[in-house]
Each structure stands twice: as structure tokens, then as C-alpha cells.
Coordinates of C-alpha atoms in Angstrom, one line a residue:
Q1 CA 0.0 0.0 0.0
V2 CA 1.3 3.4 -0.9
Q3 CA 2.2 5.6 2.1
L4 CA 3.1 9.2 2.5
V5 CA 6.6 9.9 3.7
E6 CA 7.2 13.2 5.5
S7 CA 10.5 14.8 6.4
G8 CA 12.0 18.1 7.6
G9 CA 10.7 18.4 11.1
G10 CA 12.8 19.2 14.1
L11 CA 13.8 21.6 16.8
V12 CA 14.2 25.3 15.9
Q13 CA 14.5 28.5 17.8
P14 CA 11.8 31.2 17.7
G15 CA 12.1 33.2 14.5
G16 CA 13.8 30.3 12.7
S17 CA 12.7 28.4 9.6
L18 CA 12.0 24.8 8.6
R19 CA 10.9 23.2 5.4
L20 CA 8.7 20.1 5.4
S21 CA 8.4 17.7 2.5
C22 CA 5.9 15.0 1.8
A23 CA 5.9 12.5 -1.1
P24 CA 4.2 9.1 -1.7
S25 CA 6.3 6.0 -1.3
G26 CA 5.0 4.6 -4.6
I27 CA 2.9 5.5 -7.5
M28 CA -0.1 7.6 -6.7
S29 CA -2.4 8.8 -9.5
S30 CA -5.2 11.3 -9.8
I31 CA -3.9 13.5 -7.0
K32 CA -6.1 16.5 -6.4
A33 CA -5.5 18.5 -3.3
M34 CA -2.4 18.2 -1.0
G35 CA -2.1 19.8 2.3
W36 CA -0.6 20.1 5.8
Y37 CA -2.4 19.8 9.1
R38 CA -1.0 20.0 12.6
Q39 CA -2.0 18.8 16.0
A40 CA -0.6 20.3 19.2
T41 CA -0.8 18.4 22.5
G42 CA -4.3 18.5 23.9
K43 CA -5.7 20.2 20.8
Q44 CA -7.6 19.1 17.7
R45 CA -5.9 18.6 14.4
E46 CA -6.2 21.8 12.3
L47 CA -5.6 22.7 8.7
V48 CA -2.4 24.7 8.2
A49 CA -2.4 25.0 4.4
A50 CA -3.6 23.3 1.3
I51 CA -3.0 23.5 -2.4
T52 CA -5.1 22.2 -5.3
S53 CA -3.8 20.6 -8.5
S54 CA -4.2 24.0 -10.3
G55 CA -2.1 25.8 -7.6
S56 CA -4.8 27.5 -5.6
T57 CA -3.9 27.8 -2.0
V58 CA -5.5 28.3 1.4
Y59 CA -3.9 29.1 4.7
A60 CA -4.9 29.2 8.3
T61 CA -5.1 32.8 9.5
S62 CA -2.4 32.1 12.1
V63 CA 0.2 31.2 9.5
K64 CA -0.6 33.6 6.7
G65 CA 2.5 35.6 5.6
R66 CA 4.8 33.2 7.4
F67 CA 4.2 29.8 5.8
T68 CA 4.2 28.9 2.1
I69 CA 2.8 25.7 0.6
S70 CA 4.0 24.5 -2.8
R71 CA 3.9 21.3 -4.8
D72 CA 5.9 19.6 -7.5
N73 CA 3.4 17.7 -9.6
A74 CA 6.1 15.8 -11.5
K75 CA 7.3 14.4 -8.2
N76 CA 3.9 14.3 -6.5
T77 CA 5.6 16.2 -3.6
V78 CA 4.2 18.9 -1.4
Y79 CA 6.3 21.3 0.6
L80 CA 5.7 23.6 3.5
Q81 CA 8.2 26.4 4.0
M82 CA 7.8 27.8 7.5
N83 CA 9.4 31.1 8.4
S84 CA 9.3 33.3 11.5
L85 CA 8.3 30.3 13.6
K86 CA 6.7 30.8 16.9
P87 CA 6.5 28.6 20.0
E88 CA 2.7 28.2 19.3
D89 CA 3.6 26.6 15.9
S90 CA 5.0 23.6 17.9
A91 CA 2.9 20.5 16.9
V92 CA 3.0 17.3 15.0
Y93 CA 2.6 18.2 11.3
Y94 CA 0.7 15.8 9.1
C95 CA 0.6 15.6 5.3
K96 CA -2.7 14.8 3.6
V97 CA -3.3 13.9 0.0
D98 CA -6.7 13.7 -1.7
T99 CA -7.0 11.6 -4.8
S100 CA -10.1 10.9 -6.9
F101 CA -10.4 7.6 -5.0
A102 CA -9.1 8.0 -1.5
H103 CA -7.5 10.2 1.2
Y104 CA -4.1 9.5 2.5
W105 CA -2.4 10.7 5.7
G106 CA 1.3 10.8 6.6
Q107 CA 2.7 9.5 9.8
G108 CA 3.4 13.0 11.1
T109 CA 6.6 14.9 11.8
Q110 CA 7.3 16.8 15.0
V111 CA 8.1 20.5 14.9
T112 CA 9.2 22.1 18.1
V113 CA 9.9 25.8 18.4
S114 CA 11.8 26.6 21.5
S115 CA 14.8 28.5 22.8

């Protein structure tokens, strides 16, 4: 079964940057939207950013102007560039891919923003 493989999480100081990547482990066709969600301890999972196959994007209000989502359709890869990180951005970040047939979630990657 195809899985989503995430990378790029880690520990960073406030004001720093990280870039997350997510790609399927095998062939995945008919990809439509790709996105990133996050879940902080004790909180519900929330949408961070999403991008459609045509390149339209949507962002959570809390990350607008700091985070940028992009995708490489040739590689079926989605990226999340995170700048000016704040402690409240600390969470497990999950990649999600919607195809014409199913929804896929990544295993999650931890992002910790702390001095």
C-alpha cells in the first residue's frame, strides 16, 4: 500500500525556519488537493495550508504571511516552507493527499519551536 513519507521536522529557535516535505512511497495517481495539518498536544488537528492541482492555496489565519505551501506535480511532492516560527507553531505536522479515489495521511513529523 502506498504511504506518504514526510521529512523536515525538528527543533528550531523562535524566528527560525523549517521546510517540510511529503511524497508518496510509490505510484499515486489522480492527485487532487495536497495539504498540511497540525496537532498540538491537547488540541484538535487543524488545517495549516492546502494546495489544489491547479495551484490555488488556502492558509490558516495564524500562518498567513509566514508559511508557504507549494507542490511539484512531476514528483507528487508537497512542501511547507515555515518562516518566522513561533512557539505556538509547535505540533505534529501531518501531510494529507486527496485523490479521486481516497484520502491519505502521513505518519506525522514533530516540529518544536523553543529557545
